[in-house]
CSV table of C-alpha atoms in Angstrom, one decimal:
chain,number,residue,atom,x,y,z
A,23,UNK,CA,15.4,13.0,-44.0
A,24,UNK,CA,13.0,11.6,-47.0
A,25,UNK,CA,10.3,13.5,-48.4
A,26,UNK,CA,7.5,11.4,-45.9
A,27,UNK,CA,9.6,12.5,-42.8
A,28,UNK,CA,9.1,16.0,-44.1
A,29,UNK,CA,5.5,16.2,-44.4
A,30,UNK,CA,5.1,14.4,-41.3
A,31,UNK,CA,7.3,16.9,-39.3
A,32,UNK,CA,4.9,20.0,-41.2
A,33,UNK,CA,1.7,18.1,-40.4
A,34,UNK,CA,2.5,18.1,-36.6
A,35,UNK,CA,3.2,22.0,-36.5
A,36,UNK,CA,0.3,22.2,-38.9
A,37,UNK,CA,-2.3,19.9,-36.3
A,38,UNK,CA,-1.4,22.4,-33.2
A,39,UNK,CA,-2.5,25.6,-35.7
A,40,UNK,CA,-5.9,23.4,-36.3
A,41,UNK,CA,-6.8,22.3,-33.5
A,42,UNK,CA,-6.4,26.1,-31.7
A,43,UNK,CA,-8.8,27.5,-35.0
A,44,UNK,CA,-11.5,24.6,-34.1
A,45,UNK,CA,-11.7,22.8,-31.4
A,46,UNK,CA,-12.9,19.1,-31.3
A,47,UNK,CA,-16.1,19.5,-29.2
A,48,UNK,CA,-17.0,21.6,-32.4
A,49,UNK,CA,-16.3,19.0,-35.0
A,50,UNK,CA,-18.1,16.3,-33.0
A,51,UNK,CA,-21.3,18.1,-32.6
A,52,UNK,CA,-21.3,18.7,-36.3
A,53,UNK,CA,-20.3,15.1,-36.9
A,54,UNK,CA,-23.6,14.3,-35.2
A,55,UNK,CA,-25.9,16.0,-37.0
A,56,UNK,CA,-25.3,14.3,-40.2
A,57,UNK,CA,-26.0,10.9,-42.2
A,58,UNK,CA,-24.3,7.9,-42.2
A,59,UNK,CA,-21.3,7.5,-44.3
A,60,UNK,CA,-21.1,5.7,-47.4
A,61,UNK,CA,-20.1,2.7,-47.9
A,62,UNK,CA,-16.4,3.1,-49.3
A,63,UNK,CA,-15.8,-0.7,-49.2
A,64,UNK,CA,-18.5,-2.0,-50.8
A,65,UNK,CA,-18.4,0.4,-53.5
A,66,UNK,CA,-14.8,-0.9,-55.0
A,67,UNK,CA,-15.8,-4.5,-55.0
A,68,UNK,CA,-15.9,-4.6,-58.8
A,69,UNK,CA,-19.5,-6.9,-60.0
A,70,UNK,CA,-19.4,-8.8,-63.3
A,71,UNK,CA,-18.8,-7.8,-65.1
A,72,UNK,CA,-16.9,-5.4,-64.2
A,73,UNK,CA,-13.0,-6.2,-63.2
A,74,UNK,CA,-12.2,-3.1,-61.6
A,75,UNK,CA,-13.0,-0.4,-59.6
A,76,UNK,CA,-12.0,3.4,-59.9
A,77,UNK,CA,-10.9,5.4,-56.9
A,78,UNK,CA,-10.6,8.9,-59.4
A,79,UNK,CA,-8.2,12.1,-57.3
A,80,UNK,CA,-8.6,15.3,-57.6
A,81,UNK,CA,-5.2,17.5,-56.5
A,82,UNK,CA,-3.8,20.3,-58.1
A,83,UNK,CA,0.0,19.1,-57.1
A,84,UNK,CA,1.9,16.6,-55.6
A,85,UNK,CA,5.8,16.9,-54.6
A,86,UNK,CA,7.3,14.4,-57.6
A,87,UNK,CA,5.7,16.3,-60.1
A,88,UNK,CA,5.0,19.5,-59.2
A,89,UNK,CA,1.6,21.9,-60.6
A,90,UNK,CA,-0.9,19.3,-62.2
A,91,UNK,CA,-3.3,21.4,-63.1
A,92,UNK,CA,-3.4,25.1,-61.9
A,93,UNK,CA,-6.7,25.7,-63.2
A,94,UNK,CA,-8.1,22.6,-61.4
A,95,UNK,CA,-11.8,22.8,-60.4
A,96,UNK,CA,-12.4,20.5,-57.8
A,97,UNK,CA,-16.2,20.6,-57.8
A,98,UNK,CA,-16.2,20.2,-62.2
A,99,UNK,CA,-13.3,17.8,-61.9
A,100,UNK,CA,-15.2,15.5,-59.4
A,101,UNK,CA,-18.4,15.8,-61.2
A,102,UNK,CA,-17.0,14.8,-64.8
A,103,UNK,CA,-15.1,11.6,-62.6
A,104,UNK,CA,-19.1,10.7,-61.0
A,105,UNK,CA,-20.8,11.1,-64.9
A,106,UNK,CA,-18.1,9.0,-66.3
A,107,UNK,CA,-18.2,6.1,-63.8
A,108,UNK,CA,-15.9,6.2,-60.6
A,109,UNK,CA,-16.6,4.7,-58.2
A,110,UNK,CA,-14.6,6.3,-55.8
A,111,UNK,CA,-13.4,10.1,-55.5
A,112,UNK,CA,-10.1,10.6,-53.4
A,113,UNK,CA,-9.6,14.7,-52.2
A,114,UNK,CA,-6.0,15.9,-51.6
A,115,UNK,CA,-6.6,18.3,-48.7
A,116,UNK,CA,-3.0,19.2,-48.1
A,117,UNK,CA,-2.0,22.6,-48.4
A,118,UNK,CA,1.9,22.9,-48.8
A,119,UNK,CA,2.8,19.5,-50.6
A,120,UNK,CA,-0.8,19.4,-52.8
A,121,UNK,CA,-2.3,22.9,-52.6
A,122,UNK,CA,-5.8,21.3,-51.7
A,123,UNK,CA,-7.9,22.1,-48.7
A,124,UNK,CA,-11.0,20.5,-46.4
A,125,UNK,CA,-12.7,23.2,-48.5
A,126,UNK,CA,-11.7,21.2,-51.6
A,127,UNK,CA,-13.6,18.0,-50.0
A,128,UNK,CA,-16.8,20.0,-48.3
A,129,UNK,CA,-17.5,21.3,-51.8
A,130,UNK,CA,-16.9,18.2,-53.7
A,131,UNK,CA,-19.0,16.4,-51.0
A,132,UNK,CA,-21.8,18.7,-52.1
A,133,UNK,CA,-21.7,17.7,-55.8
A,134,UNK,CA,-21.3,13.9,-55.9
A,135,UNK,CA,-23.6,11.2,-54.6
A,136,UNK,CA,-20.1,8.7,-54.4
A,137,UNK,CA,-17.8,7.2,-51.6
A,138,UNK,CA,-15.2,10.5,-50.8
A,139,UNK,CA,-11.7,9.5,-49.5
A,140,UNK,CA,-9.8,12.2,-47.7
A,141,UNK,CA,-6.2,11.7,-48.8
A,142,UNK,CA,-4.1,13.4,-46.1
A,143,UNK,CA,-1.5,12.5,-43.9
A,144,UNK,CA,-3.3,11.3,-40.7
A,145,UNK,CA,-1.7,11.5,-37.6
A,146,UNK,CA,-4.3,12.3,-34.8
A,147,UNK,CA,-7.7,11.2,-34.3
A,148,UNK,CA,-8.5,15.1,-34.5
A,149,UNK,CA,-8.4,14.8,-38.2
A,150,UNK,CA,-10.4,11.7,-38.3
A,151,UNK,CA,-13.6,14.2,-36.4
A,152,UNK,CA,-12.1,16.8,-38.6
A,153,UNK,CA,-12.9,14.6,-42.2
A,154,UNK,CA,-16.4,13.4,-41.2
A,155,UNK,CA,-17.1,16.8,-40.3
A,156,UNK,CA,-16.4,18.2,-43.8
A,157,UNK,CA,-18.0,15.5,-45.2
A,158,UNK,CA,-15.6,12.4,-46.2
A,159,UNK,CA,-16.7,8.5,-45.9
A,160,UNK,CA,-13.3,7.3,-45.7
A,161,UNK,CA,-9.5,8.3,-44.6
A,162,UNK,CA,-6.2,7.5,-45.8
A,163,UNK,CA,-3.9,5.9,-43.0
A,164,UNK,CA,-0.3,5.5,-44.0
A,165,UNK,CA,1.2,2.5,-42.4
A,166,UNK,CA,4.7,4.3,-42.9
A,167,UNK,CA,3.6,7.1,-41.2
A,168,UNK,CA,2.4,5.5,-38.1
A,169,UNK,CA,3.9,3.1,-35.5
A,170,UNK,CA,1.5,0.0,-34.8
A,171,UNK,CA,-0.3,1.5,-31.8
A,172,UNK,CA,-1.2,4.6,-33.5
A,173,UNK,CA,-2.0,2.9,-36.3
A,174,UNK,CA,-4.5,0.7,-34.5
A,175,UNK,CA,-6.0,3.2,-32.4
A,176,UNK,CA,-7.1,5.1,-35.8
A,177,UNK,CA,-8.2,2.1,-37.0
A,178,UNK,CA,-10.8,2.1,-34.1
A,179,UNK,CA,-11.3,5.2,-33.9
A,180,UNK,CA,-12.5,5.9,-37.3
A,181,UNK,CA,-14.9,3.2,-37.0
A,182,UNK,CA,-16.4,4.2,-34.0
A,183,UNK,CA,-16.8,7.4,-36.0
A,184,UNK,CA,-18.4,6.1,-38.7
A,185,UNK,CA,-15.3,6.3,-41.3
A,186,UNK,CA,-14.0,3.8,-44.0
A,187,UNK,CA,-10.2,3.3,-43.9
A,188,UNK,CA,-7.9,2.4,-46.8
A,189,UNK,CA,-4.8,1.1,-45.0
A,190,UNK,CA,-1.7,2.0,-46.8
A,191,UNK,CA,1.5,-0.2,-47.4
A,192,UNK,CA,4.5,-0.1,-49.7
A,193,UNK,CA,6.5,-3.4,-48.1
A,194,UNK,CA,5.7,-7.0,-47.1
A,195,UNK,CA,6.2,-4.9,-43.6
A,196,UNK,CA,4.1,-2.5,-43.5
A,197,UNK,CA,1.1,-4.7,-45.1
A,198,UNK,CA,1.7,-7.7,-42.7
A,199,UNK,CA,0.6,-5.0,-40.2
A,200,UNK,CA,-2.2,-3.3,-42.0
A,201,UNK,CA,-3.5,-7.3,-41.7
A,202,UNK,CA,-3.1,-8.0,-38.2
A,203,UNK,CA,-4.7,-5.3,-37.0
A,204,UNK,CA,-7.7,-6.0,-39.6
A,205,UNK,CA,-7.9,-3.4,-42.2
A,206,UNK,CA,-10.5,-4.1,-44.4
A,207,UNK,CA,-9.6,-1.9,-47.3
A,208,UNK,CA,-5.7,-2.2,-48.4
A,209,UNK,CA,-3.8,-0.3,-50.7
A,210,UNK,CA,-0.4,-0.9,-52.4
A,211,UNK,CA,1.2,2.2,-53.4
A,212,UNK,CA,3.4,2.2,-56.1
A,213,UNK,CA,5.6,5.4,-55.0
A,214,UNK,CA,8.2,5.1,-52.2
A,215,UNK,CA,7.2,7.5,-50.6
A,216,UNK,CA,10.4,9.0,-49.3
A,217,UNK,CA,11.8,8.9,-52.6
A,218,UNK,CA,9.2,9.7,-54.6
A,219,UNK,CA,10.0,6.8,-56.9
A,220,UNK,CA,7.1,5.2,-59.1
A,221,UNK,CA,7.2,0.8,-60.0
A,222,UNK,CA,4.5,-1.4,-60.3
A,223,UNK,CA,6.7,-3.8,-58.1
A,224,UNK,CA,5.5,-3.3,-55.0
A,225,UNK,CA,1.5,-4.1,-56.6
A,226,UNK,CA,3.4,-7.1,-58.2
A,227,UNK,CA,4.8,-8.6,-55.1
A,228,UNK,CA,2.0,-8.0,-52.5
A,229,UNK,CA,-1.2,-7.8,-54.2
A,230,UNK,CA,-1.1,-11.4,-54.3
A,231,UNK,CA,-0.6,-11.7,-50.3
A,232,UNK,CA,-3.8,-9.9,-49.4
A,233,UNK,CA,-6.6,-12.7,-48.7
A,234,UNK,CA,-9.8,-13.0,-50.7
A,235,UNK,CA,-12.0,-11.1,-47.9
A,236,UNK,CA,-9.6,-7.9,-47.6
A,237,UNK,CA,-10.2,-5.1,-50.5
A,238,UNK,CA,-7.3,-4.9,-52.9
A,239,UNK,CA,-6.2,-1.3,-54.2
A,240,UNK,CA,-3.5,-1.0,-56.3
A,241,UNK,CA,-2.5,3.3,-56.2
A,242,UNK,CA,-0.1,5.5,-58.4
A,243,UNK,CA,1.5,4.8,-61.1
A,244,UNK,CA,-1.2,3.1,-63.4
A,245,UNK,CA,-1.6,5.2,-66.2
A,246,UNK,CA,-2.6,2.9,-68.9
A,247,UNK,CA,-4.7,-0.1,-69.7
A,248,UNK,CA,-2.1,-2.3,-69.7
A,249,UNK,CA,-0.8,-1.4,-66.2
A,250,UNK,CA,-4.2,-1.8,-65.2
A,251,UNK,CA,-4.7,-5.1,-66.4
A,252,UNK,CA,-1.2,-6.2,-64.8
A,253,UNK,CA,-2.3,-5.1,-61.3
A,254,UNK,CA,-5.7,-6.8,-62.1
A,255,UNK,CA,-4.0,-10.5,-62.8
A,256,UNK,CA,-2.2,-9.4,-58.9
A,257,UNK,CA,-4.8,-9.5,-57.5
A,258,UNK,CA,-6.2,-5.8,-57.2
A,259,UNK,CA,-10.4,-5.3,-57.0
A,260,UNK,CA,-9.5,-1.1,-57.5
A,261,UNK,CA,-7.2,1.2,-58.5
A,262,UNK,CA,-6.4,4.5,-57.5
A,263,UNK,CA,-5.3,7.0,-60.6
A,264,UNK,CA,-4.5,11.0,-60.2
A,265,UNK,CA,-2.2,12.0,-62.1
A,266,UNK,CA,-3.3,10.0,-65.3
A,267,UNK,CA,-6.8,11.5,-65.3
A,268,UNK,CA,-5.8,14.8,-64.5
A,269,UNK,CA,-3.6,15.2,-67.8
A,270,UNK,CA,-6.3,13.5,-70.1
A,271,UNK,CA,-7.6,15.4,-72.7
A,272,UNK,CA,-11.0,13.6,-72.5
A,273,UNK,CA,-12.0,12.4,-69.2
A,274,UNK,CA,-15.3,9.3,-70.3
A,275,UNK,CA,-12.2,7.8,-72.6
A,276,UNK,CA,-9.6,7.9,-70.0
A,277,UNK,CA,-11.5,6.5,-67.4
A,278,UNK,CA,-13.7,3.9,-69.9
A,279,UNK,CA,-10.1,2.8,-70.6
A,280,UNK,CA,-9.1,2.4,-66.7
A,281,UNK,CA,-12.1,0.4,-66.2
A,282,UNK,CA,-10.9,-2.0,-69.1
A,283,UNK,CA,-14.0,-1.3,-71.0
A,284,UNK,CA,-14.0,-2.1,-74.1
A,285,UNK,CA,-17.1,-0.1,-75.6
């Protein structure tokens, strides 16, 4: 079993425990009283002249590398990504594998004015309700996790919701599907995500297979300029960093020097 078929197998047994604490019904009616989403696709279409756009994470852990940050400060964290230029802000809300929470994303949703992703491992519409509730404008959906009718059905659902998706792939495969079923905001992640291995490869390779009216994001593994600017010549209009900005010393510079600005 990889790591991926782990967290999946958790996340089931997790899902029954959530939906018992808080039942749907609830999370639609919440859902309804609140504003449309943002716009998560339109805000990582870079404009000249910028050349990229910043999806910044905040997560205290991940299962390569163990503690990031144990002091980590969601709301501060967040806030210093928003002054310094993201465009983007991605919210572990994992427990076991990234010791984050829906709390992490309610109260981050409460301090910035851009785009939230909810990185999780989504399996059921239930967590779709579940992030607009708390407050995100976009999911994660894992190709790899997902067979193609589940993944298509979340891709509907969270647009009848009133979600953003970014459609993850790590193979020709797995993007060839994200496409035919129309994902408008594809990433390329850069860690196998059963072996945890990191390569700019797979941004390399398939970057440059996305058409021109599909959102590129290159994620993981980028922690310098110059990966940046290789991912950038693939094809890539964003870029999705964690671990980079959570181990710099001085936030504006590290993310000044994601964006490939120069002053």
């Amino acid at each position: 079993m990889g790591v991926l078929d782990e967290i999946i197998s958790h996340k089931r047994s997790e899902l029954q425990r959530r939906r018992a604490h808080r039942p749907v019904g609830d999370l639609q009616a919440a859902c309804r009283r609140l504003p449309t989403a943002l716009d998560f696709a339109a805000s990582l279409r870079p404009s000249l002249p910028r050349r990229v756009s910043l999806i910044a994470e905040v997560k205290k852990a991940s299962p390569s590398q163990g503690i990031l940050k144990a002091d980590l400060d969601p709301v501060a964290q967040s806030r210093a990504y928003a002054r310094a230029g993201a465009d983007a802000i991605s919210v572990l809300t994992d427990l076991k594998y990234f010791r984050g929470s829906l709390d992490d994303l309610v109260a981050v949703r409460s301090t910035v004015a851009v785009p939230i992703l909810r990185k999780e491992f989504i399996l059921e519409e239930y967590q779709l309700w579940e992030s607009r509730a708390s407050g995100a404008d976009a999911v994660l959906l894992i190709v790899a996790a997902l067979d193609r009718q589940a993944l298509g059905d979340l891709l509907q659902a969270a647009k009848g919701i009133g979600l953003g998706t970014l459609v993850e792939a790590h193979t020709a495969e797995e993007l060839e599907r994200a496409l035919e079923l129309g994902a408008s905001v594809v990433g390329v992640n850069n860690r196998n995500l059963q072996s945890l291995r990191t390569s700019l490869d797979p941004s390399l390779d398939l970057l440059p297979r996305i058409p021109p009216g599909t959102v590129a994001v290159s994620e993981s593994g980028i922690p310098t300029a110059a990966d940046v600017e290789k991912v950038v010549r693939a094809g890539a209009h964003a870029i999705l960093v964690g671990e980079g900005l959570l181990r710099a010393r001085d936030i504006d510079t590290k993310v000044r020097e994601l964006l490939l600005r120069d002053e």
